[in-house]
mmCIF file of C-alpha atoms in Angstrom:
data_model
loop_
_atom_site.group_PDB
_atom_site.id
_atom_site.type_symbol
_atom_site.label_atom_id
_atom_site.label_comp_id
_atom_site.label_asym_id
_atom_site.label_seq_id
_atom_site.Cartn_x
_atom_site.Cartn_y
_atom_site.Cartn_z
ATOM 1 C CA UNK A 698 -49.010 -77.198 12.240
ATOM 2 C CA UNK A 699 -52.205 -77.231 14.303
ATOM 3 C CA UNK A 700 -53.149 -80.462 12.499
ATOM 4 C CA UNK A 701 -50.122 -82.111 14.089
ATOM 5 C CA UNK A 702 -51.854 -82.064 17.472
ATOM 6 C CA UNK A 703 -55.532 -82.256 16.596
ATOM 7 C CA UNK A 704 -57.095 -85.314 18.254
ATOM 8 C CA UNK A 705 -54.147 -85.326 20.673
ATOM 9 C CA UNK A 706 -53.933 -84.234 24.305
ATOM 10 C CA UNK A 707 -51.465 -81.505 25.232
ATOM 11 C CA UNK A 708 -50.730 -80.760 28.873
ATOM 12 C CA UNK A 709 -49.789 -77.374 30.297
ATOM 13 C CA UNK A 710 -46.709 -77.318 32.510
ATOM 14 C CA UNK A 711 -48.460 -75.506 35.350
ATOM 15 C CA UNK A 712 -49.150 -76.707 38.873
ATOM 16 C CA UNK A 713 -52.498 -78.217 37.844
ATOM 17 C CA UNK A 714 -51.137 -79.688 34.594
ATOM 18 C CA UNK A 715 -54.308 -78.714 32.751
ATOM 19 C CA UNK A 716 -55.123 -80.805 29.707
ATOM 20 C CA UNK A 717 -55.961 -79.294 26.334
ATOM 21 C CA UNK A 718 -57.880 -81.855 24.336
ATOM 22 C CA UNK A 719 -60.578 -80.047 22.370
ATOM 23 C CA UNK A 720 -60.086 -78.783 18.849
ATOM 24 C CA UNK A 721 -60.894 -75.254 19.967
ATOM 25 C CA UNK A 722 -58.259 -75.338 22.736
ATOM 26 C CA UNK A 723 -55.562 -76.753 20.465
ATOM 27 C CA UNK A 724 -56.258 -74.216 17.720
ATOM 28 C CA UNK A 725 -56.365 -71.373 20.227
ATOM 29 C CA UNK A 726 -52.922 -72.118 21.626
ATOM 30 C CA UNK A 727 -51.093 -73.204 18.445
ATOM 31 C CA UNK A 728 -52.665 -71.419 15.476
ATOM 32 C CA UNK A 729 -50.559 -68.795 13.657
ATOM 33 C CA UNK A 730 -47.514 -69.542 15.802
ATOM 34 C CA UNK A 731 -44.036 -70.840 15.272
ATOM 35 C CA UNK A 732 -43.920 -74.178 17.069
ATOM 36 C CA UNK A 733 -40.828 -75.618 18.714
ATOM 37 C CA UNK A 734 -40.733 -79.342 19.464
ATOM 38 C CA UNK A 735 -38.136 -79.976 22.142
ATOM 39 C CA UNK A 736 -36.875 -83.571 22.208
ATOM 40 C CA UNK A 737 -34.808 -84.370 25.290
ATOM 41 C CA UNK A 738 -34.316 -86.677 28.259
ATOM 42 C CA UNK A 739 -33.328 -86.207 31.895
ATOM 43 C CA UNK A 740 -30.398 -88.618 31.666
ATOM 44 C CA UNK A 741 -28.859 -86.720 28.732
ATOM 45 C CA UNK A 742 -26.037 -84.429 29.933
ATOM 46 C CA UNK A 743 -26.186 -82.253 26.813
ATOM 47 C CA UNK A 744 -29.912 -81.787 27.398
ATOM 48 C CA UNK A 745 -29.307 -80.676 30.973
ATOM 49 C CA UNK A 746 -26.732 -78.124 29.814
ATOM 50 C CA UNK A 747 -29.072 -76.793 27.137
ATOM 51 C CA UNK A 748 -32.118 -76.407 29.414
ATOM 52 C CA UNK A 749 -31.113 -73.024 30.956
ATOM 53 C CA UNK A 750 -30.392 -71.633 27.477
ATOM 54 C CA UNK A 751 -33.762 -72.761 26.154
ATOM 55 C CA UNK A 752 -35.569 -71.404 29.209
ATOM 56 C CA UNK A 753 -33.881 -68.031 28.843
ATOM 57 C CA UNK A 754 -34.709 -67.943 25.118
ATOM 58 C CA UNK A 755 -38.369 -68.792 25.709
ATOM 59 C CA UNK A 756 -38.725 -66.431 28.666
ATOM 60 C CA UNK A 757 -37.425 -63.422 26.725
ATOM 61 C CA UNK A 758 -39.951 -64.058 23.957
ATOM 62 C CA UNK A 759 -43.015 -64.972 26.022
ATOM 63 C CA UNK A 760 -42.764 -63.583 29.553
ATOM 64 C CA UNK A 761 -44.557 -60.195 29.979
ATOM 65 C CA UNK A 762 -41.879 -59.268 32.517
ATOM 66 C CA UNK A 763 -39.349 -59.203 29.671
ATOM 67 C CA UNK A 764 -41.392 -58.266 26.627
ATOM 68 C CA UNK A 765 -44.458 -56.037 26.231
ATOM 69 C CA UNK A 766 -46.092 -58.150 23.530
ATOM 70 C CA UNK A 767 -45.345 -61.902 23.844
ATOM 71 C CA UNK A 768 -44.299 -63.432 20.546
ATOM 72 C CA UNK A 769 -46.323 -65.905 18.501
ATOM 73 C CA UNK A 770 -44.365 -68.886 19.729
ATOM 74 C CA UNK A 771 -45.264 -72.224 21.320
ATOM 75 C CA UNK A 772 -42.951 -74.819 22.851
ATOM 76 C CA UNK A 773 -43.851 -78.485 23.319
ATOM 77 C CA UNK A 774 -41.632 -80.862 25.256
ATOM 78 C CA UNK A 775 -41.453 -84.301 23.648
ATOM 79 C CA UNK A 776 -40.014 -86.540 26.328
ATOM 80 C CA UNK A 777 -37.683 -89.366 25.365
ATOM 81 C CA UNK A 778 -37.262 -90.316 29.010
ATOM 82 C CA UNK A 779 -37.319 -93.883 30.233
ATOM 83 C CA UNK A 780 -39.676 -93.185 33.125
ATOM 84 C CA UNK A 781 -42.341 -90.707 34.169
ATOM 85 C CA UNK A 782 -40.163 -89.611 37.091
ATOM 86 C CA UNK A 783 -37.403 -88.635 34.686
ATOM 87 C CA UNK A 784 -39.877 -86.677 32.588
ATOM 88 C CA UNK A 785 -41.081 -84.827 35.683
ATOM 89 C CA UNK A 786 -37.495 -83.848 36.485
ATOM 90 C CA UNK A 787 -37.177 -82.139 33.109
ATOM 91 C CA UNK A 788 -40.579 -80.475 33.399
ATOM 92 C CA UNK A 789 -39.605 -78.932 36.738
ATOM 93 C CA UNK A 790 -36.675 -77.257 35.007
ATOM 94 C CA UNK A 791 -38.729 -76.001 32.063
ATOM 95 C CA UNK A 792 -40.779 -72.806 31.877
ATOM 96 C CA UNK A 793 -44.320 -73.127 33.223
ATOM 97 C CA UNK A 794 -45.763 -71.781 29.969
ATOM 98 C CA UNK A 795 -44.626 -74.700 27.842
ATOM 99 C CA UNK A 796 -46.742 -77.691 26.798
ATOM 100 C CA UNK A 797 -45.951 -81.395 26.813
ATOM 101 C CA UNK A 798 -47.287 -84.828 25.965
ATOM 102 C CA UNK A 799 -48.057 -87.188 28.814
ATOM 103 C CA UNK A 800 -45.474 -89.908 29.406
ATOM 104 C CA UNK A 801 -47.937 -92.672 28.539
ATOM 105 C CA UNK A 802 -48.808 -91.014 25.217
ATOM 106 C CA UNK A 803 -47.378 -93.135 22.341
ATOM 107 C CA UNK A 804 -47.502 -90.075 20.082
ATOM 108 C CA UNK A 805 -44.121 -89.058 21.559
ATOM 109 C CA UNK A 806 -42.366 -91.855 19.704
ATOM 110 C CA UNK A 807 -44.381 -91.202 16.576
ATOM 111 C CA UNK A 808 -43.215 -87.573 16.479
ATOM 112 C CA UNK A 809 -39.637 -88.718 16.968
ATOM 113 C CA UNK A 810 -40.048 -90.909 13.905
ATOM 114 C CA UNK A 811 -41.842 -88.253 11.824
ATOM 115 C CA UNK A 812 -39.041 -85.714 12.328
ATOM 116 C CA UNK A 813 -36.273 -88.322 12.300
ATOM 117 C CA UNK A 814 -34.814 -87.241 15.617
ATOM 118 C CA UNK A 815 -31.760 -89.350 16.403
ATOM 119 C CA UNK A 816 -29.599 -87.087 18.542
ATOM 120 C CA UNK A 817 -30.757 -85.085 21.538
ATOM 121 C CA UNK A 818 -31.233 -82.381 22.547
ATOM 122 C CA UNK A 819 -33.145 -81.448 19.414
ATOM 123 C CA UNK A 820 -35.440 -78.495 18.759
ATOM 124 C CA UNK A 821 -37.537 -78.839 15.608
ATOM 125 C CA UNK A 822 -38.840 -75.426 14.514
ATOM 126 C CA UNK A 823 -42.065 -75.462 12.481
ATOM 127 C CA UNK A 824 -43.889 -72.785 10.518
ATOM 128 C CA UNK A 825 -47.607 -72.214 11.175
ATOM 129 C CA UNK A 826 -48.370 -74.323 8.079
ATOM 130 C CA UNK A 827 -46.415 -77.255 9.544
ATOM 131 C CA UNK A 828 -43.379 -77.064 7.267
ATOM 132 C CA UNK A 829 -39.936 -77.293 8.861
ATOM 133 C CA UNK A 830 -37.999 -74.091 9.519
ATOM 134 C CA UNK A 831 -35.109 -75.894 11.175
ATOM 135 C CA UNK A 832 -34.681 -79.645 11.777
ATOM 136 C CA UNK A 833 -32.588 -78.847 14.861
ATOM 137 C CA UNK A 834 -32.359 -75.287 16.155
ATOM 138 C CA UNK A 835 -30.249 -76.044 19.235
ATOM 139 C CA UNK A 836 -27.134 -74.416 17.780
ATOM 140 C CA UNK A 837 -29.055 -71.384 16.494
ATOM 141 C CA UNK A 838 -30.710 -70.792 19.869
ATOM 142 C CA UNK A 839 -27.402 -71.208 21.700
ATOM 143 C CA UNK A 840 -25.471 -68.953 19.325
ATOM 144 C CA UNK A 841 -28.003 -66.303 18.247
ATOM 145 C CA UNK A 842 -30.498 -66.207 21.096
ATOM 146 C CA UNK A 843 -33.764 -64.416 20.315
ATOM 147 C CA UNK A 844 -32.366 -63.153 16.997
ATOM 148 C CA UNK A 845 -33.033 -66.546 15.456
ATOM 149 C CA UNK A 846 -36.742 -66.132 16.225
ATOM 150 C CA UNK A 847 -36.803 -62.935 14.157
ATOM 151 C CA UNK A 848 -35.172 -64.879 11.325
ATOM 152 C CA UNK A 849 -37.820 -67.601 11.592
ATOM 153 C CA UNK A 850 -40.545 -64.991 11.741
ATOM 154 C CA UNK A 851 -39.386 -63.422 8.478
ATOM 155 C CA UNK A 852 -38.967 -66.805 6.814
ATOM 156 C CA UNK A 853 -42.441 -67.892 7.920
ATOM 157 C CA UNK A 854 -43.892 -64.500 6.889
ATOM 158 C CA UNK A 855 -45.524 -64.379 10.290
ATOM 159 C CA UNK A 856 -47.229 -61.024 10.833
ATOM 160 C CA UNK A 857 -47.995 -59.767 14.315
ATOM 161 C CA UNK A 858 -50.729 -57.178 14.661
ATOM 162 C CA UNK A 859 -51.992 -55.176 17.596
ATOM 163 C CA UNK A 860 -55.634 -54.525 16.891
ATOM 164 C CA UNK A 861 -57.530 -51.514 18.165
ATOM 165 C CA UNK A 862 -61.317 -51.312 18.011
ATOM 166 C CA UNK A 863 -62.647 -48.471 15.875
ATOM 167 C CA UNK A 864 -64.420 -45.898 18.017
ATOM 168 C CA UNK A 865 -67.024 -45.202 15.354
ATOM 169 C CA UNK A 866 -68.068 -48.778 14.614
ATOM 170 C CA UNK A 867 -67.418 -50.996 17.628
ATOM 171 C CA UNK A 868 -70.060 -51.933 20.154
ATOM 172 C CA UNK A 869 -69.580 -49.856 23.343
ATOM 173 C CA UNK A 870 -71.069 -52.697 25.376
ATOM 174 C CA UNK A 871 -68.118 -54.923 24.428
ATOM 175 C CA UNK A 872 -65.459 -52.522 25.669
ATOM 176 C CA UNK A 873 -63.436 -53.364 28.767
ATOM 177 C CA UNK A 874 -63.045 -51.240 31.887
ATOM 178 C CA UNK A 875 -59.566 -50.228 30.726
ATOM 179 C CA UNK A 876 -60.805 -49.181 27.287
ATOM 180 C CA UNK A 877 -60.404 -45.392 27.856
ATOM 181 C CA UNK A 878 -56.794 -45.858 28.965
ATOM 182 C CA UNK A 879 -56.064 -48.147 26.023
ATOM 183 C CA UNK A 880 -57.522 -45.643 23.587
ATOM 184 C CA UNK A 881 -55.323 -42.872 24.960
ATOM 185 C CA UNK A 882 -52.235 -45.080 24.781
ATOM 186 C CA UNK A 883 -52.777 -46.505 21.301
ATOM 187 C CA UNK A 884 -53.929 -43.532 19.241
ATOM 188 C CA UNK A 885 -53.724 -44.135 15.516
ATOM 189 C CA UNK A 886 -52.639 -41.785 12.752
ATOM 190 C CA UNK A 887 -56.266 -41.525 11.629
ATOM 191 C CA UNK A 888 -57.252 -40.336 15.101
ATOM 192 C CA UNK A 889 -54.625 -37.604 14.916
ATOM 193 C CA UNK A 890 -55.767 -36.603 11.438
ATOM 194 C CA UNK A 891 -59.370 -36.436 12.605
ATOM 195 C CA UNK A 892 -58.323 -34.275 15.538
ATOM 196 C CA UNK A 893 -56.334 -31.921 13.281
ATOM 197 C CA UNK A 894 -59.202 -31.718 10.794
ATOM 198 C CA UNK A 895 -61.646 -30.990 13.608
ATOM 199 C CA UNK A 896 -59.460 -28.146 14.874
ATOM 200 C CA UNK A 897 -59.234 -26.670 11.382
ATOM 201 C CA UNK A 898 -62.989 -26.980 10.943
ATOM 202 C CA UNK A 899 -63.642 -25.381 14.327
ATOM 203 C CA UNK A 900 -61.184 -22.605 13.481
ATOM 204 C CA UNK A 901 -62.883 -22.005 10.148
ATOM 205 C CA UNK A 902 -66.251 -22.037 11.837
ATOM 206 C CA UNK A 903 -65.153 -19.421 14.372
ATOM 207 C CA UNK A 904 -63.761 -17.207 11.611
ATOM 208 C CA UNK A 905 -66.961 -17.570 9.617
ATOM 209 C CA UNK A 906 -69.039 -16.698 12.690
ATOM 210 C CA UNK A 907 -66.925 -13.606 13.306
ATOM 211 C CA UNK A 908 -67.351 -12.515 9.682
ATOM 212 C CA UNK A 909 -71.116 -12.936 9.975
ATOM 213 C CA UNK A 910 -71.104 -10.894 13.185
ATOM 214 C CA UNK A 911 -69.091 -8.116 11.468
ATOM 215 C CA UNK A 912 -71.462 -8.061 8.506
ATOM 216 C CA UNK A 913 -74.488 -7.880 10.829
ATOM 217 C CA UNK A 914 -72.872 -5.032 12.776
ATOM 218 C CA UNK A 915 -72.097 -3.119 9.594
ATOM 219 C CA UNK A 916 -75.641 -3.534 8.291
ATOM 220 C CA UNK A 917 -77.114 -2.437 11.626
ATOM 221 C CA UNK A 918 -74.763 0.541 11.827
ATOM 222 C CA UNK A 919 -75.575 1.645 8.277
ATOM 223 C CA UNK A 920 -79.306 1.334 8.939
ATOM 224 C CA UNK A 921 -78.969 3.451 12.092
ATOM 225 C CA UNK A 922 -77.018 6.115 10.208
ATOM 226 C CA UNK A 923 -79.674 6.221 7.478
ATOM 227 C CA UNK A 924 -82.407 6.598 10.084
ATOM 228 C CA UNK A 925 -80.526 9.446 11.746
ATOM 229 C CA UNK A 926 -80.164 11.279 8.396
ATOM 230 C CA UNK A 927 -83.891 10.953 7.681
ATOM 231 C CA UNK A 928 -84.739 12.359 11.122
ATOM 232 C CA UNK A 929 -82.354 15.274 10.588
ATOM 233 C CA UNK A 930 -84.025 16.035 7.253
ATOM 234 C CA UNK A 931 -87.361 16.338 8.993
#
């Protein structure tokens, strides 16, 4: 799926409209994600009606205000508008986290041909390997909402992981300022086992120390008693 946009220029739908044109940038934003290609046009009434639904769908899966861990999802707007002004009208309605191809980019038409898009709006859902999950997911998004993403995720065998650095092996110099808080929040089962084992070991150690103290006391007491008997004999 990343290969689809290598050697292409993607633009972020933010105020600066930053361009992503290096291989590293493209891979970083698209790799291991389900990709949605949204084909639409400003003059299409059905597209205008679908825009709020798509925005709500994308927001609930990507916006930290709605979800703690944003999903592995990317959305690219493929404009079929007749003018750049029309494209800008659609972009103003779309979420600021989406990507798009510039109006003058001929690759827009090429993608329309590759995925045989004839009717709009159309949302082509792609697996991370580039294969098609759904040739047009408009109905699924409208009917199922975010549930359809979970279905795609299972079908694509997309695994999300929250990694935590190992305290025993990571480099302390690479830890962030919030590392202590993160470690308290995301304790693993192994951490708990280590803590339990440590308590048991400490408990055993204390018991062993007490036994040694008792034995020492008994030996000392017996020696004192023997000394007292010898003195009495004299």
